[in-house]
GROMACS .gro file of N, CA and C in nm:
model
  288
    1MET      N    1   0.078  -0.127  -0.005
    1MET     CA    2   0.019  -0.012   0.021
    1MET      C    3   0.080   0.141   0.007
    2GLN      N    4   0.176   0.105   0.070
    2GLN     CA    5   0.290   0.245   0.113
    2GLN      C    6   0.352   0.255  -0.045
    3ILE      N    7   0.376   0.173  -0.137
    3ILE     CA    8   0.495   0.154  -0.245
    3ILE      C    9   0.375   0.229  -0.313
    4VAL      N   10   0.247   0.194  -0.339
    4VAL     CA   11   0.148   0.277  -0.436
    4VAL      C   12   0.132   0.392  -0.394
    5GLU      N   13   0.126   0.458  -0.268
    5GLU     CA   14   0.097   0.565  -0.277
    5GLU      C   15   0.220   0.672  -0.305
    6GLY      N   16   0.345   0.600  -0.275
    6GLY     CA   17   0.486   0.624  -0.320
    6GLY      C   18   0.469   0.674  -0.453
    7VAL      N   19   0.449   0.570  -0.523
    7VAL     CA   20   0.434   0.597  -0.693
    7VAL      C   21   0.341   0.682  -0.735
    8LEU      N   22   0.208   0.703  -0.673
    8LEU     CA   23   0.128   0.794  -0.714
    8LEU      C   24   0.190   0.949  -0.678
    9ASN      N   25   0.243   0.973  -0.568
    9ASN     CA   26   0.328   1.088  -0.539
    9ASN      C   27   0.434   1.141  -0.634
   10LEU      N   28   0.493   1.018  -0.649
   10LEU     CA   29   0.596   1.060  -0.767
   10LEU      C   30   0.557   1.116  -0.901
   11LEU      N   31   0.464   1.028  -0.947
   11LEU     CA   32   0.397   1.080  -1.061
   11LEU      C   33   0.287   1.204  -1.075
   12GLN      N   34   0.272   1.246  -0.958
   12GLN     CA   35   0.174   1.349  -0.931
   12GLN      C   36   0.313   1.500  -0.930
   13ILE      N   37   0.413   1.483  -0.851
   13ILE     CA   38   0.538   1.573  -0.877
   13ILE      C   39   0.588   1.588  -1.016
   14ALA      N   40   0.578   1.471  -1.071
   14ALA     CA   41   0.633   1.480  -1.193
   14ALA      C   42   0.535   1.566  -1.328
   15ALA      N   43   0.423   1.536  -1.298
   15ALA     CA   44   0.316   1.601  -1.361
   15ALA      C   45   0.313   1.759  -1.350
   16GLU      N   46   0.333   1.808  -1.230
   16GLU     CA   47   0.354   1.936  -1.200
   16GLU      C   48   0.508   1.999  -1.249
   17GLU      N   49   0.591   1.915  -1.286
   17GLU     CA   50   0.710   1.962  -1.294
   17GLU      C   51   0.691   1.979  -1.458
   18ILE      N   52   0.626   1.881  -1.529
   18ILE     CA   53   0.612   1.916  -1.655
   18ILE      C   54   0.545   2.029  -1.711
   19ILE      N   55   0.432   2.069  -1.641
   19ILE     CA   56   0.326   2.193  -1.624
   19ILE      C   57   0.412   2.319  -1.606
   20MET      N   58   0.477   2.291  -1.530
   20MET     CA   59   0.600   2.411  -1.503
   20MET      C   60   0.687   2.472  -1.607
   21ALA      N   61   0.720   2.332  -1.674
   21ALA     CA   62   0.808   2.324  -1.778
   21ALA      C   63   0.761   2.396  -1.906
   22VAL      N   64   0.633   2.372  -1.908
   22VAL     CA   65   0.561   2.416  -2.025
   22VAL      C   66   0.534   2.573  -2.049
   23THR      N   67   0.491   2.599  -1.917
   23THR     CA   68   0.436   2.736  -1.866
   23THR      C   69   0.563   2.811  -1.900
   24ARG      N   70   0.663   2.775  -1.837
   24ARG     CA   71   0.808   2.865  -1.842
   24ARG      C   72   0.871   2.880  -2.020
   25LYS      N   73   0.815   2.797  -2.093
   25LYS     CA   74   0.879   2.809  -2.224
   25LYS      C   75   0.783   2.905  -2.307
   26THR      N   76   0.640   2.876  -2.247
   26THR     CA   77   0.549   3.004  -2.354
   26THR      C   78   0.538   3.132  -2.279
   27GLY      N   79   0.582   3.137  -2.134
   27GLY     CA   80   0.596   3.256  -2.079
   27GLY      C   81   0.441   3.254  -2.016
   28GLY      N   82   0.356   3.159  -2.022
   28GLY     CA   83   0.248   3.124  -1.915
   28GLY      C   84   0.137   3.238  -1.944
   29LYS      N   85   0.181   3.323  -2.088
   29LYS     CA   86   0.067   3.414  -2.074
   29LYS      C   87   0.010   3.400  -2.215
   30LYS      N   88  -0.091   3.431  -2.261
   30LYS     CA   89  -0.186   3.447  -2.404
   30LYS      C   90  -0.114   3.530  -2.485
   31LYS      N   91  -0.075   3.523  -2.618
   31LYS     CA   92  -0.032   3.640  -2.700
   31LYS      C   93  -0.140   3.719  -2.736
   32TYR      N   94  -0.254   3.640  -2.767
   32TYR     CA   95  -0.392   3.725  -2.852
   32TYR      C   96  -0.506   3.692  -2.747
   33GLY      N   97  -0.583   3.788  -2.758
   33GLY     CA   98  -0.707   3.801  -2.664
   33GLY      C   99  -0.812   3.750  -2.717
   34ALA      N  100  -0.931   3.725  -2.679
   34ALA     CA  101  -1.023   3.675  -2.708
   34ALA      C  102  -1.118   3.753  -2.811
   35ALA      N  103  -1.104   3.871  -2.809
   35ALA     CA  104  -1.161   3.996  -2.896
   35ALA      C  105  -1.102   3.973  -3.010
   36ALA      N  106  -0.964   3.958  -3.032
   36ALA     CA  107  -0.880   3.955  -3.170
   36ALA      C  108  -0.912   3.798  -3.233
   37ALA      N  109  -0.935   3.679  -3.135
   37ALA     CA  110  -0.961   3.611  -3.225
   37ALA      C  111  -1.087   3.587  -3.287
   38LYS      N  112  -1.197   3.666  -3.221
   38LYS     CA  113  -1.342   3.668  -3.277
   38LYS      C  114  -1.316   3.767  -3.366
   39LYS      N  115  -1.185   3.818  -3.388
   39LYS     CA  116  -1.224   3.936  -3.503
   39LYS      C  117  -1.168   3.844  -3.655
   40VAL      N  118  -1.063   3.798  -3.620
   40VAL     CA  119  -1.017   3.677  -3.704
   40VAL      C  120  -1.121   3.605  -3.777
   41LYS      N  121  -1.176   3.550  -3.678
   41LYS     CA  122  -1.295   3.431  -3.724
   41LYS      C  123  -1.411   3.508  -3.824
   42LYS      N  124  -1.424   3.651  -3.816
   42LYS     CA  125  -1.530   3.733  -3.893
   42LYS      C  126  -1.469   3.741  -4.008
   43VAL      N  127  -1.337   3.808  -4.026
   43VAL     CA  128  -1.297   3.827  -4.152
   43VAL      C  129  -1.254   3.708  -4.196
   44MET      N  130  -1.215   3.604  -4.193
   44MET     CA  131  -1.194   3.475  -4.251
   44MET      C  132  -1.311   3.426  -4.322
   45HIS      N  133  -1.434   3.426  -4.243
   45HIS     CA  134  -1.547   3.447  -4.303
   45HIS      C  135  -1.605   3.530  -4.407
   46GLU      N  136  -1.542   3.659  -4.418
   46GLU     CA  137  -1.559   3.747  -4.493
   46GLU      C  138  -1.503   3.716  -4.644
   47ARG      N  139  -1.331   3.650  -4.600
   47ARG     CA  140  -1.280   3.621  -4.722
   47ARG      C  141  -1.341   3.493  -4.812
   48LYS      N  142  -1.381   3.393  -4.715
   48LYS     CA  143  -1.446   3.311  -4.773
   48LYS      C  144  -1.549   3.330  -4.844
   49HIS      N  145  -1.614   3.416  -4.829
   49HIS     CA  146  -1.783   3.421  -4.900
   49HIS      C  147  -1.704   3.558  -4.998
   50GLY      N  148  -1.607   3.611  -5.047
   50GLY     CA  149  -1.544   3.722  -5.132
   50GLY      C  150  -1.590   3.870  -5.092
   51THR      N  151  -1.610   3.894  -4.985
   51THR     CA  152  -1.674   3.988  -4.919
   51THR      C  153  -1.539   4.101  -4.853
   52LEU      N  154  -1.436   4.041  -4.834
   52LEU     CA  155  -1.319   4.101  -4.768
   52LEU      C  156  -1.230   4.177  -4.888
   53THR      N  157  -1.217   4.345  -4.847
   53THR     CA  158  -1.141   4.388  -4.953
   53THR      C  159  -1.046   4.457  -4.870
   54SER      N  160  -0.941   4.503  -4.927
   54SER     CA  161  -0.836   4.548  -4.859
   54SER      C  162  -0.865   4.743  -4.847
   55GLY      N  163  -0.750   4.795  -4.806
   55GLY     CA  164  -0.743   4.931  -4.729
   55GLY      C  165  -0.837   5.030  -4.884
   56ARG      N  166  -0.739   5.102  -4.917
   56ARG     CA  167  -0.780   5.187  -5.006
   56ARG      C  168  -0.845   5.146  -5.152
   57SER      N  169  -0.736   5.066  -5.192
   57SER     CA  170  -0.772   4.981  -5.317
   57SER      C  171  -0.920   4.930  -5.336
   58LYS      N  172  -0.997   4.875  -5.232
   58LYS     CA  173  -1.081   4.820  -5.216
   58LYS      C  174  -1.118   4.695  -5.309
   59LYS      N  175  -0.967   4.630  -5.332
   59LYS     CA  176  -0.966   4.523  -5.415
   59LYS      C  177  -1.004   4.397  -5.317
   60LYS      N  178  -1.027   4.293  -5.385
   60LYS     CA  179  -1.070   4.148  -5.296
   60LYS      C  180  -0.986   4.090  -5.300
   61VAL      N  181  -0.986   4.043  -5.082
   61VAL     CA  182  -0.839   3.956  -5.059
   61VAL      C  183  -0.843   3.856  -5.067
   62LYS      N  184  -0.764   3.783  -5.154
   62LYS     CA  185  -0.783   3.646  -5.173
   62LYS      C  186  -0.679   3.523  -5.119
   63SER      N  187  -0.587   3.621  -5.035
   63SER     CA  188  -0.474   3.562  -4.965
   63SER      C  189  -0.513   3.526  -4.844
   64ARG      N  190  -0.484   3.409  -4.743
   64ARG     CA  191  -0.525   3.375  -4.609
   64ARG      C  192  -0.444   3.470  -4.504
   65LYS      N  193  -0.311   3.498  -4.552
   65LYS     CA  194  -0.231   3.566  -4.480
   65LYS      C  195  -0.242   3.706  -4.466
   66GLN      N  196  -0.299   3.756  -4.575
   66GLN     CA  197  -0.327   3.848  -4.602
   66GLN      C  198  -0.462   3.918  -4.508
   67ALA      N  199  -0.567   3.819  -4.492
   67ALA     CA  200  -0.670   3.839  -4.432
   67ALA      C  201  -0.644   3.849  -4.295
   68VAL      N  202  -0.564   3.742  -4.221
   68VAL     CA  203  -0.530   3.761  -4.109
   68VAL      C  204  -0.462   3.882  -4.072
   69ALA      N  205  -0.341   3.925  -4.128
   69ALA     CA  206  -0.312   4.068  -4.104
   69ALA      C  207  -0.395   4.184  -4.085
   70ILE      N  208  -0.506   4.200  -4.187
   70ILE     CA  209  -0.604   4.284  -4.187
   70ILE      C  210  -0.697   4.265  -4.048
   71ALA      N  211  -0.724   4.155  -4.020
   71ALA     CA  212  -0.818   4.125  -3.899
   71ALA      C  213  -0.710   4.163  -3.745
   72LEU      N  214  -0.584   4.156  -3.763
   72LEU     CA  215  -0.491   4.176  -3.664
   72LEU      C  216  -0.495   4.291  -3.627
   73SER      N  217  -0.474   4.421  -3.758
   73SER     CA  218  -0.469   4.521  -3.750
   73SER      C  219  -0.594   4.590  -3.724
   74GLU      N  220  -0.739   4.564  -3.739
   74GLU     CA  221  -0.846   4.610  -3.701
   74GLU      C  222  -0.849   4.564  -3.577
   75ALA      N  223  -0.820   4.459  -3.519
   75ALA     CA  224  -0.814   4.424  -3.370
   75ALA      C  225  -0.733   4.526  -3.285
   76ARG      N  226  -0.600   4.551  -3.351
   76ARG     CA  227  -0.507   4.642  -3.284
   76ARG      C  228  -0.616   4.769  -3.274
   77LYS      N  229  -0.672   4.837  -3.360
   77LYS     CA  230  -0.735   4.989  -3.359
   77LYS      C  231  -0.847   4.959  -3.297
   78ALA      N  232  -0.891   4.840  -3.252
   78ALA     CA  233  -1.040   4.843  -3.165
   78ALA      C  234  -0.961   4.805  -3.018
   79GLY      N  235  -0.864   4.790  -2.984
   79GLY     CA  236  -0.763   4.794  -2.854
   79GLY      C  237  -0.780   4.677  -2.805
   80ALA      N  238  -0.788   4.560  -2.883
   80ALA     CA  239  -0.799   4.401  -2.831
   80ALA      C  240  -0.653   4.374  -2.835
   81LYS      N  241  -0.617   4.256  -2.713
   81LYS     CA  242  -0.461   4.233  -2.701
   81LYS      C  243  -0.448   4.121  -2.809
   82VAL      N  244  -0.321   4.222  -2.885
   82VAL     CA  245  -0.264   4.177  -2.988
   82VAL      C  246  -0.073   4.209  -2.966
   83PRO      N  247  -0.019   4.147  -2.994
   83PRO     CA  248   0.122   4.183  -2.965
   83PRO      C  249   0.145   4.308  -3.120
   84ALA      N  250   0.221   4.402  -3.090
   84ALA     CA  251   0.277   4.485  -3.171
   84ALA      C  252   0.333   4.432  -3.291
   85ARG      N  253   0.296   4.497  -3.398
   85ARG     CA  254   0.374   4.463  -3.561
   85ARG      C  255   0.502   4.416  -3.560
   86LYS      N  256   0.561   4.351  -3.618
   86LYS     CA  257   0.701   4.343  -3.638
   86LYS      C  258   0.759   4.420  -3.735
   87LYS      N  259   0.888   4.493  -3.719
   87LYS     CA  260   0.970   4.607  -3.771
   87LYS      C  261   1.020   4.528  -3.883
   88SER      N  262   1.005   4.603  -4.017
   88SER     CA  263   1.073   4.533  -4.111
   88SER      C  264   1.209   4.588  -4.127
   89ALA      N  265   1.316   4.537  -4.197
   89ALA     CA  266   1.456   4.533  -4.205
   89ALA      C  267   1.448   4.665  -4.226
   90SER      N  268   1.395   4.732  -4.364
   90SER     CA  269   1.410   4.855  -4.437
   90SER      C  270   1.401   4.972  -4.315
   91ARG      N  271   1.294   4.939  -4.199
   91ARG     CA  272   1.211   5.030  -4.123
   91ARG      C  273   1.331   5.060  -4.023
   92LYS      N  274   1.420   4.928  -3.985
   92LYS     CA  275   1.506   4.949  -3.885
   92LYS      C  276   1.636   5.039  -3.945
   93LYS      N  277   1.654   5.024  -4.073
   93LYS     CA  278   1.790   5.086  -4.109
   93LYS      C  279   1.741   5.246  -4.136
   94LYS      N  280   1.651   5.293  -4.165
   94LYS     CA  281   1.596   5.429  -4.138
   94LYS      C  282   1.605   5.496  -4.032
   95THR      N  283   1.554   5.420  -3.917
   95THR     CA  284   1.570   5.478  -3.791
   95THR      C  285   1.714   5.490  -3.724
   96LYS      N  286   1.807   5.439  -3.769
   96LYS     CA  287   1.965   5.431  -3.732
   96LYS      C  288   2.051   5.591  -3.767
   0.00000   0.00000   0.00000
C-alpha cells in the first residue's frame, strides 16, 4: 500500500514539473485576446465569401495571410490584446 502511494506521489510531482516547464517556455500568457480571435474569425468568414476588401484600393483579398494581417490590424485599432507589429528590415535601417 505504501509503495502505491509513493508511486502516485512521484507521478503527481512529475506532472507538476512538466506543467511548470511548459508554462516557462511559453511565458505562461496568451499572446492574443478573445476579441482578436473573434475578429480573425469574422474576417476569415468574409474572405471565404468574397466580401473582404483591402484598404484604399478596395480590391478583393484572396490571400489567407493577408486576411489575418487585416484582422489583426483591425483588432489593434479596436484595442484588443494583440502583439505589436514586427518592424521590417528597411524600417530598422532608416531609424539608425
